[in-house]
mmCIF file of C-alpha atoms in Angstrom:
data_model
loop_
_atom_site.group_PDB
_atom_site.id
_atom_site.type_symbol
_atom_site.label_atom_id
_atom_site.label_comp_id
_atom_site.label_asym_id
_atom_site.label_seq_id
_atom_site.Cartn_x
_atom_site.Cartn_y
_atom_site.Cartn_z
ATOM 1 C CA UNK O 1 8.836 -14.285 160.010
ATOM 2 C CA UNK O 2 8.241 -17.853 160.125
ATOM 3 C CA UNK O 3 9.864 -18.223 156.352
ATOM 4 C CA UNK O 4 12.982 -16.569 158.360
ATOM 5 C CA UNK O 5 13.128 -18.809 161.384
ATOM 6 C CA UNK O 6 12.204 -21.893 158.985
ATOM 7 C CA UNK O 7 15.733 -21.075 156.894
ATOM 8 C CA UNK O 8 17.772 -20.261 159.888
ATOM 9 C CA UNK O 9 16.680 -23.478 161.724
ATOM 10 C CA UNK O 10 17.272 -25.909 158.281
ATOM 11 C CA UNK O 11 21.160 -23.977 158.660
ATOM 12 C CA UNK O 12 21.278 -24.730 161.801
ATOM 13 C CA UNK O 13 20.321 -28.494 161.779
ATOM 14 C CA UNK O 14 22.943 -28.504 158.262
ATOM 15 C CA UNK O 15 25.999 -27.155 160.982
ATOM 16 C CA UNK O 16 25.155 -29.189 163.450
ATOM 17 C CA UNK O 17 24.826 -32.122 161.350
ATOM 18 C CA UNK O 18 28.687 -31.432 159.586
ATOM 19 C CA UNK O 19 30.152 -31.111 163.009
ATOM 20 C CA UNK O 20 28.664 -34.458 164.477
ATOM 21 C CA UNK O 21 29.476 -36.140 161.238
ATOM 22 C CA UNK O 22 33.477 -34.306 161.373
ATOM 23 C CA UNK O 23 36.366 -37.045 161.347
ATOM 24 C CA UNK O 24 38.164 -37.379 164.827
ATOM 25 C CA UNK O 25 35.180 -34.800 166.822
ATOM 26 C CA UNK O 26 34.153 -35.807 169.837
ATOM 27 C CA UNK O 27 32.541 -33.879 172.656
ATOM 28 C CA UNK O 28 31.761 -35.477 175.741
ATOM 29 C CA UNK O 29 30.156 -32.050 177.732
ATOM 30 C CA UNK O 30 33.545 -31.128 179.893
ATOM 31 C CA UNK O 31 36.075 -33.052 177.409
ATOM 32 C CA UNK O 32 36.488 -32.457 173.788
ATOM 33 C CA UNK O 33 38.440 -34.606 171.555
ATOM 34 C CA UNK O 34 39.511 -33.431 168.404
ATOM 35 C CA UNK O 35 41.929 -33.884 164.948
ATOM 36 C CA UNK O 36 42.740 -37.374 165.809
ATOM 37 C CA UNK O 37 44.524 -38.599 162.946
ATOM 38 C CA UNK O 38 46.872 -41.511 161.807
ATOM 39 C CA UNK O 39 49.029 -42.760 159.257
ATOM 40 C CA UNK O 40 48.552 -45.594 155.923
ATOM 41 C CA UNK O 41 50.805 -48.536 157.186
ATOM 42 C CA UNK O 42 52.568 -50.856 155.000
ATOM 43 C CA UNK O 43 51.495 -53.942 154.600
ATOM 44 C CA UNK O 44 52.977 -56.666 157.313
ATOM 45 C CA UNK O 45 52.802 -53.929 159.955
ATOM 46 C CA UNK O 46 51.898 -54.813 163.441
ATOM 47 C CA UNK O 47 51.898 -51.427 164.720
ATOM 48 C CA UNK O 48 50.538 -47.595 164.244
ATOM 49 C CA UNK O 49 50.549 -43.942 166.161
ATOM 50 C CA UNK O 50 47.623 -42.255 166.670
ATOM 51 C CA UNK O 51 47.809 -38.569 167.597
ATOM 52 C CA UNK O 52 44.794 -36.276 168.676
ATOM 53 C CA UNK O 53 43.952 -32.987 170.220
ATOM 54 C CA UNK O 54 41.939 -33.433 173.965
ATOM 55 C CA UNK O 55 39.980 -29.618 175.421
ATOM 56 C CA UNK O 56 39.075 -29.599 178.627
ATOM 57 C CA UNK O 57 36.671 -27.099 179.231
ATOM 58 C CA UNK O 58 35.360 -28.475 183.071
ATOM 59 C CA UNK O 59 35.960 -27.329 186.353
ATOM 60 C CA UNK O 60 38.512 -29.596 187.227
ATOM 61 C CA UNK O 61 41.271 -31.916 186.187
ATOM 62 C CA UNK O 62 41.069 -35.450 184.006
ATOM 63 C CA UNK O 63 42.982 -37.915 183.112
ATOM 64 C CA UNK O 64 42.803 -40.303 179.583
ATOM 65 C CA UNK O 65 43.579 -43.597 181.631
ATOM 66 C CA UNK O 66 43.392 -45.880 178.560
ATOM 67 C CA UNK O 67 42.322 -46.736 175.272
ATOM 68 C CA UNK O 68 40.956 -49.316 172.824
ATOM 69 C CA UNK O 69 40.059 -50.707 169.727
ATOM 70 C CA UNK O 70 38.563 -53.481 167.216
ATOM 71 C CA UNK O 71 41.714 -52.119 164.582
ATOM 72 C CA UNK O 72 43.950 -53.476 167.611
ATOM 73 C CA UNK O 73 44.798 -56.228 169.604
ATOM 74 C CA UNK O 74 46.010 -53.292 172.540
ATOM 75 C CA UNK O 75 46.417 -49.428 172.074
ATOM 76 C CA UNK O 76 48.601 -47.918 174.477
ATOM 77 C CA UNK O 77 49.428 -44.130 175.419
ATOM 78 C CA UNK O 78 53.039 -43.169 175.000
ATOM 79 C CA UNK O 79 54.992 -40.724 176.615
ATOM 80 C CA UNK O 80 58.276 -39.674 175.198
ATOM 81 C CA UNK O 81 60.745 -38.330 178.097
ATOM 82 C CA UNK O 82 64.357 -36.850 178.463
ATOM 83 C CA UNK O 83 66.658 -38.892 180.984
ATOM 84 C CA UNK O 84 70.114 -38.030 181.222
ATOM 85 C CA UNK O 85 70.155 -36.713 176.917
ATOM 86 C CA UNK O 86 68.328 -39.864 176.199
ATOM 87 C CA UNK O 87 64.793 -39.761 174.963
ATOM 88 C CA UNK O 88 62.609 -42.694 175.854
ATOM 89 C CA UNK O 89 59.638 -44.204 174.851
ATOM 90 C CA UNK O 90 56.946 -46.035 177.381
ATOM 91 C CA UNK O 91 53.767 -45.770 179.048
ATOM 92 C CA UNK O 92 51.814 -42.877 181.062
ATOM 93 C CA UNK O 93 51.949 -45.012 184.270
ATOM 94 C CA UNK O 94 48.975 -42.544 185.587
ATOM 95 C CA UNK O 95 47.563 -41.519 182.643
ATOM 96 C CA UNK O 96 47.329 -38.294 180.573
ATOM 97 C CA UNK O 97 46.705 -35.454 182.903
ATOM 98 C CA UNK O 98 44.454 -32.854 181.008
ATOM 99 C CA UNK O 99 44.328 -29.937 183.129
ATOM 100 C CA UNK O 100 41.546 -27.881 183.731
ATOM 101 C CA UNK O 101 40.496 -25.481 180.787
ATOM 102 C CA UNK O 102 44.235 -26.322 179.013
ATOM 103 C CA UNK O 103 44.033 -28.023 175.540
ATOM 104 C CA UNK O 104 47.089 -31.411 175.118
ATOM 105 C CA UNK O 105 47.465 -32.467 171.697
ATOM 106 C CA UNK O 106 49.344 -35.388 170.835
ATOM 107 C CA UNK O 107 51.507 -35.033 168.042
ATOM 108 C CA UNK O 108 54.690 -37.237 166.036
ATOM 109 C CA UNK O 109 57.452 -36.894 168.026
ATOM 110 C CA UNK O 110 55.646 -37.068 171.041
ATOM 111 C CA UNK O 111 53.482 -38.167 173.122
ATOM 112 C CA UNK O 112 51.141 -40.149 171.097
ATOM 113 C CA UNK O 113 48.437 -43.569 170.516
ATOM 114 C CA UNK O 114 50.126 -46.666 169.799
ATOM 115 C CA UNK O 115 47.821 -49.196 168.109
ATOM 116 C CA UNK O 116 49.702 -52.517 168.502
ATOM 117 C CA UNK O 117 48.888 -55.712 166.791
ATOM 118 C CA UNK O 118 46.797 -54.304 164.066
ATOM 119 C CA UNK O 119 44.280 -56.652 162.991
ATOM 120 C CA UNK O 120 45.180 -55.069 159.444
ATOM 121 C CA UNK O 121 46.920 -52.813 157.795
ATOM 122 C CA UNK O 122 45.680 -48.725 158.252
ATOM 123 C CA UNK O 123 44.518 -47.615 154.599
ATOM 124 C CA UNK O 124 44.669 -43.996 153.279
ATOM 125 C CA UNK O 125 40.934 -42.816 153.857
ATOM 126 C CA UNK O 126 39.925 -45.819 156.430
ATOM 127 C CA UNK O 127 38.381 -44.134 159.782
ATOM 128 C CA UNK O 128 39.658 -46.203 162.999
ATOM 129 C CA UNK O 129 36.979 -46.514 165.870
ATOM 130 C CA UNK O 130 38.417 -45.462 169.305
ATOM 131 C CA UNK O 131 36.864 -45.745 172.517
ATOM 132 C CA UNK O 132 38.720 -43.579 175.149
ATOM 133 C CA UNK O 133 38.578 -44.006 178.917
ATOM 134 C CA UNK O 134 38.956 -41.002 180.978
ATOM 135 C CA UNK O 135 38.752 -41.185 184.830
ATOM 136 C CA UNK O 136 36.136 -38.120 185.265
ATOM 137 C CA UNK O 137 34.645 -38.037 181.673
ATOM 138 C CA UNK O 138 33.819 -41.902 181.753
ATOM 139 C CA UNK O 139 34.348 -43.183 177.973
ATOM 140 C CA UNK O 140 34.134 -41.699 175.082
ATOM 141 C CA UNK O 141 33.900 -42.876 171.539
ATOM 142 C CA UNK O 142 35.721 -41.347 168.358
ATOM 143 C CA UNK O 143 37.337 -42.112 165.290
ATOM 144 C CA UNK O 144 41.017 -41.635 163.489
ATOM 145 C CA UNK O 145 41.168 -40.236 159.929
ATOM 146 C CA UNK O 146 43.761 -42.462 158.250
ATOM 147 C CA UNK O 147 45.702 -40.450 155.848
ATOM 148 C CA UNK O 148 48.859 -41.036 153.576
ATOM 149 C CA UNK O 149 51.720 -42.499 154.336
ATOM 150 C CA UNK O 150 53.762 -39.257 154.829
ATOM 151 C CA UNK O 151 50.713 -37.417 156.371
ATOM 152 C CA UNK O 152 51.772 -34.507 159.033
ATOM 153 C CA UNK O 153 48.662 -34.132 160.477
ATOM 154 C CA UNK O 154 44.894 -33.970 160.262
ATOM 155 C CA UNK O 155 43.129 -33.633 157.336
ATOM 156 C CA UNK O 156 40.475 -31.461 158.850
ATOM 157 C CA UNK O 157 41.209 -28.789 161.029
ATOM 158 C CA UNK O 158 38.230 -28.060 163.878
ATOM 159 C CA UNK O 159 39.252 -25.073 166.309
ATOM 160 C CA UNK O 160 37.232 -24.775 169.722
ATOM 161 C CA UNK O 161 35.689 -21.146 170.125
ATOM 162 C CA UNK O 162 35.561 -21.454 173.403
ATOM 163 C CA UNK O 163 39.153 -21.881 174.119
ATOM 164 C CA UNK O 164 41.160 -18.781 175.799
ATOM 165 C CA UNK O 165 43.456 -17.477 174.479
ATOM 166 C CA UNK O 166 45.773 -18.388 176.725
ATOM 167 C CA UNK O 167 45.770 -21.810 176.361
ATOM 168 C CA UNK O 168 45.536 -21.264 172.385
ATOM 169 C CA UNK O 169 47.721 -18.657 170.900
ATOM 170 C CA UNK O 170 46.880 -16.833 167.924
ATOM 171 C CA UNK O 171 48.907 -18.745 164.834
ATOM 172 C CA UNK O 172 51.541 -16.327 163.139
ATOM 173 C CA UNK O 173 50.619 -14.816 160.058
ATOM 174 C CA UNK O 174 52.774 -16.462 157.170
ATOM 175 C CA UNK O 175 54.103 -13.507 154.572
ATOM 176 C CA UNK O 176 56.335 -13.096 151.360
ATOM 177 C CA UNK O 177 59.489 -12.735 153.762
ATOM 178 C CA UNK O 178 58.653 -15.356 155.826
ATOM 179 C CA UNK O 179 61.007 -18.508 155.125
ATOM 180 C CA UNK O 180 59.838 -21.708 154.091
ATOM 181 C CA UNK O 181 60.361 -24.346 156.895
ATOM 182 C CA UNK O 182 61.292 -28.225 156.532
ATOM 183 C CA UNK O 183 59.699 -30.091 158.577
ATOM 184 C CA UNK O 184 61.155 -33.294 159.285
ATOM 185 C CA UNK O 185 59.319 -36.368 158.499
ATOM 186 C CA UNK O 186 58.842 -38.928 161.624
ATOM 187 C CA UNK O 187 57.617 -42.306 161.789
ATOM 188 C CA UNK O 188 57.487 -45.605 164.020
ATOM 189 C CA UNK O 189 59.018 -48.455 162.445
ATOM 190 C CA UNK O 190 58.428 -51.904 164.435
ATOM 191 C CA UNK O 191 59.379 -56.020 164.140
ATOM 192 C CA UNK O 192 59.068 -58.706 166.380
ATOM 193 C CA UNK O 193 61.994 -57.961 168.283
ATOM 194 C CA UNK O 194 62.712 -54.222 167.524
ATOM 195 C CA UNK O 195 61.026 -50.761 167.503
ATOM 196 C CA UNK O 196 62.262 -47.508 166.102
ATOM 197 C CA UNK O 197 61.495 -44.178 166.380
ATOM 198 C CA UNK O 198 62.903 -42.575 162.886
ATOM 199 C CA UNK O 199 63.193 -39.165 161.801
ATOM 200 C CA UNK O 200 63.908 -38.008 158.531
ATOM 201 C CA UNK O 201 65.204 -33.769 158.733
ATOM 202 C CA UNK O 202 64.811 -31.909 156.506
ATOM 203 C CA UNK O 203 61.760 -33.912 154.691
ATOM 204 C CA UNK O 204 62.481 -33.099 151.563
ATOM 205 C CA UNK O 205 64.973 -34.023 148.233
ATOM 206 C CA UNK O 206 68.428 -33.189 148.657
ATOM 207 C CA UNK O 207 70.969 -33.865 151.908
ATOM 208 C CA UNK O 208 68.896 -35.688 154.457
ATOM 209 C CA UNK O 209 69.903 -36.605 158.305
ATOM 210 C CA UNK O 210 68.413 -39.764 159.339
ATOM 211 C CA UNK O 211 67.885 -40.262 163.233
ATOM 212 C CA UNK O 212 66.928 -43.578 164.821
ATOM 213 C CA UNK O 213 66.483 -44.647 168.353
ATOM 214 C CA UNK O 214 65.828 -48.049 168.947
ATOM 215 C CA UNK O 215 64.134 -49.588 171.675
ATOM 216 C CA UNK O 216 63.376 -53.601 172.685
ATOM 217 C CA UNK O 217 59.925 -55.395 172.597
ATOM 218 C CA UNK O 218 59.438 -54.019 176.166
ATOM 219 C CA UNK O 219 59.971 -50.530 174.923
ATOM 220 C CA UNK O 220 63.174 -49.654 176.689
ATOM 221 C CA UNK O 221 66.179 -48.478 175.065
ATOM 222 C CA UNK O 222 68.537 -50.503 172.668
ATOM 223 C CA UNK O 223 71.876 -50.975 172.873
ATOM 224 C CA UNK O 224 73.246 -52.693 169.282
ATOM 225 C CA UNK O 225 76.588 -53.309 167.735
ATOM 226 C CA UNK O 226 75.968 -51.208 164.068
ATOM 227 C CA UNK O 227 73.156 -50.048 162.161
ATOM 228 C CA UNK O 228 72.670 -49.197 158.404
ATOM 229 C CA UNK O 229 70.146 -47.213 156.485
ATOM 230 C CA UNK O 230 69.106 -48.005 153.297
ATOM 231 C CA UNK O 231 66.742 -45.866 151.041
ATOM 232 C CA UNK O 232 65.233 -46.939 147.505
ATOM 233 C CA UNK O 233 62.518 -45.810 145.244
ATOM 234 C CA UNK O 234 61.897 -48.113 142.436
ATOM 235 C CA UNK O 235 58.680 -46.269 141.744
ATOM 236 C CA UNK O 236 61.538 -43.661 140.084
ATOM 237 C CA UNK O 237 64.267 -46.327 139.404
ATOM 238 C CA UNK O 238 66.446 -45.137 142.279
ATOM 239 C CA UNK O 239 68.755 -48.234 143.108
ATOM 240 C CA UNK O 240 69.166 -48.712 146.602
ATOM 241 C CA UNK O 241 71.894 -46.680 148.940
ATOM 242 C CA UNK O 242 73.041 -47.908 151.781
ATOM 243 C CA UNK O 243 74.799 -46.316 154.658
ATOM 244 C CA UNK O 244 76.162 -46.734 158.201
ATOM 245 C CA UNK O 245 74.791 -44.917 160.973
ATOM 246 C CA UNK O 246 76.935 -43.496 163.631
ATOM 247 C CA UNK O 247 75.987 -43.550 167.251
ATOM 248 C CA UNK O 248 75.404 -40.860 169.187
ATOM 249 C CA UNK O 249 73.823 -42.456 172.845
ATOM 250 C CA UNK O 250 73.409 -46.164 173.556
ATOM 251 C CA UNK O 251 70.330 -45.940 171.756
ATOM 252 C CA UNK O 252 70.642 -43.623 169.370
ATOM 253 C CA UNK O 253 72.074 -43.647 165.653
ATOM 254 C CA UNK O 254 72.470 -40.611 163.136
ATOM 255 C CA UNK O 255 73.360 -41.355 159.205
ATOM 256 C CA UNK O 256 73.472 -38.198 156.348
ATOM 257 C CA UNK O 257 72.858 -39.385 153.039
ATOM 258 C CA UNK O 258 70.992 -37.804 149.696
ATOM 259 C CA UNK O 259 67.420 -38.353 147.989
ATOM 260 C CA UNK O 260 67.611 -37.523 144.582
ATOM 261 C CA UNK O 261 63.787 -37.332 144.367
ATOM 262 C CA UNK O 262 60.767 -36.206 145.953
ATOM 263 C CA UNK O 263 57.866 -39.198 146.426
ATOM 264 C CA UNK O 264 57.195 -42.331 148.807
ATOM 265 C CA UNK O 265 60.497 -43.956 149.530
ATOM 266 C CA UNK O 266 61.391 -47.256 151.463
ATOM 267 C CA UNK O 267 63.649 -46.460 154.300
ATOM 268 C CA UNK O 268 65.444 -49.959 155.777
ATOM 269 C CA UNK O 269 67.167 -50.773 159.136
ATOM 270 C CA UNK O 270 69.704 -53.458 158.997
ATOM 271 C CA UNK O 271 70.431 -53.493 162.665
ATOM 272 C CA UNK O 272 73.384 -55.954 163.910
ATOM 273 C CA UNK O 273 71.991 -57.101 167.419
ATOM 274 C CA UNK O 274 75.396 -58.652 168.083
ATOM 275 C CA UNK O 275 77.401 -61.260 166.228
ATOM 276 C CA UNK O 276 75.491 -63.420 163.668
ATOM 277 C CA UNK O 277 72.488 -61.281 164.914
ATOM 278 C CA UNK O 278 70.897 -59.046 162.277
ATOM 279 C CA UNK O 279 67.619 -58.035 162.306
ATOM 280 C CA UNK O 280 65.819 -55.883 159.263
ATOM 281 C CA UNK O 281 62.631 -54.044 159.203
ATOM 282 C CA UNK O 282 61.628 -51.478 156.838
ATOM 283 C CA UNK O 283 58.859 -48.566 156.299
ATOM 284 C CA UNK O 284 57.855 -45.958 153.326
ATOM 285 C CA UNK O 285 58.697 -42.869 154.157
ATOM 286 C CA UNK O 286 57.209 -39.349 152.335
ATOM 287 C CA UNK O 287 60.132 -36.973 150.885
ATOM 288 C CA UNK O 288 58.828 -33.883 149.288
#
């Protein structure tokens, strides 16, 4: 008997072990934080999004008020909103309401973590220290699994058990009939002066639509005169195509061109701020 309890307590202490050591787990009694993940940056780049998954299993509401880091100078927590067919970019002026016993995750695309003024580069594999301040919850420390640059999402997947159903529905079943879907590829891109918000659809070779909003240093939306794309790989000796974007809002430009290859591409703005104004930033993109 005491062989039995002996084993079942060492496999215990082994599961409890792998789930305190898990990248991006944190449980703080009432909140748990979860899958937070972020992206390899190139090198040069000032800023990163962070994106996470945040339980609340209490009795009542919280809120994530604010955020830091020693990988950051600040880390802010973006909302992106609709106004008039406009999506914009800028920060939860309350916080992030978590309601009670409802899971938020924050995703690309999103609402997300901006690290600004990295103190380096994010590398593949690196694990970012966070400390997160919630206004019931108090603060609570976790860390960011770095993964490539085209990365989609967390490299480890943790469910909760004790979420409902309700506020987790069960994932679809994939099978032979179902049809494979693109996802499209999404990124921040950001200089001194700019920031972008770029997505890539469909993220693979062939016909691609490129979609770029930009926004100021203060984070409100852009207005510019023109805006090109240019995509290379040189890894594949893919010269360099460049093409003009058409606008669709103030902010917003849409360009179609072609990747002839799947890999890590470099995906350029030249964006004309007005006349004898030009300002270029650039960022690898994944195409698969």
């Amino acid at each position: 008997m005491f062989e039995k309890f002996g084993s079942f307590a060492l496999v215990l202490a082994a599961v409890l072990a792998f789930v305190g050591s898990a990248p991006g787990l944190a449980d703080h009694a009432d909140i748990v934080v979860s899958q937070a993940w972020s992206r390899a940056t190139p090198k040069g780049a000032k800023v990163a999004g962070g994106y996470l998954t945040i339980e609340n299993h209490g009795t009542a509401p919280d809120r994530l008020l604010s955020a830091s880091s020693p990988a950051a100078a600040t880390v802010e927590i973006h909302q992106m909103t609709l106004q008039d067919g406009i999506m914009t970019m800028r920060q939860f002026e309350q916080g992030l309401m978590i309601p009670q016993g409802e899971v938020v995750t924050l995703a690309p695309g999103g609402s997300h973590i901006m690290f600004i003024s990295l103190a380096a580069p994010f590398e593949e594999g690196q694990r970012i220290p966070v400390t997160l301040n919630f206004q019931r919850s108090g603060a609570i420390e976790t860390t960011f699994d770095v993964g490539s640059v085209g990365a989609k999402g967390p490299r480890l997947q943790i469910a909760s058990t004790e979420t409902s159903a309700r506020t987790l529905p069960p994932t679809p079943q994939k099978t032979s009939a179902s049809p494979e879907v693109d996802e499209p590829f999404f990124t921040h891109i950001c200089g001194t002066r700019v920031m972008a918000d770029v997505t890539v659809t469909p993220g693979r070779t062939g016909p691609v639509e490129v979609l770029v909003q930009l926004y100021d240093g203060d984070e409100r939306p852009l207005s510019v005169d023109a805006l090109s794309v240019t995509l290379a790989n040189p890894d594949k000796a893919i010269a360099p195509v460049t093409a003009s974007a058409t606008r669709i809002a103030a902010d917003k430009w849409r360009v179609s061109m072609t990747t002839a290859a799947s890999g890590k591409w470099s995906l350029a703005l030249g964006i004309d701020m007005k006349k004898d104004d030009r300002i270029d930033i650039a960022a690898p993109i994944l195409i698969e």
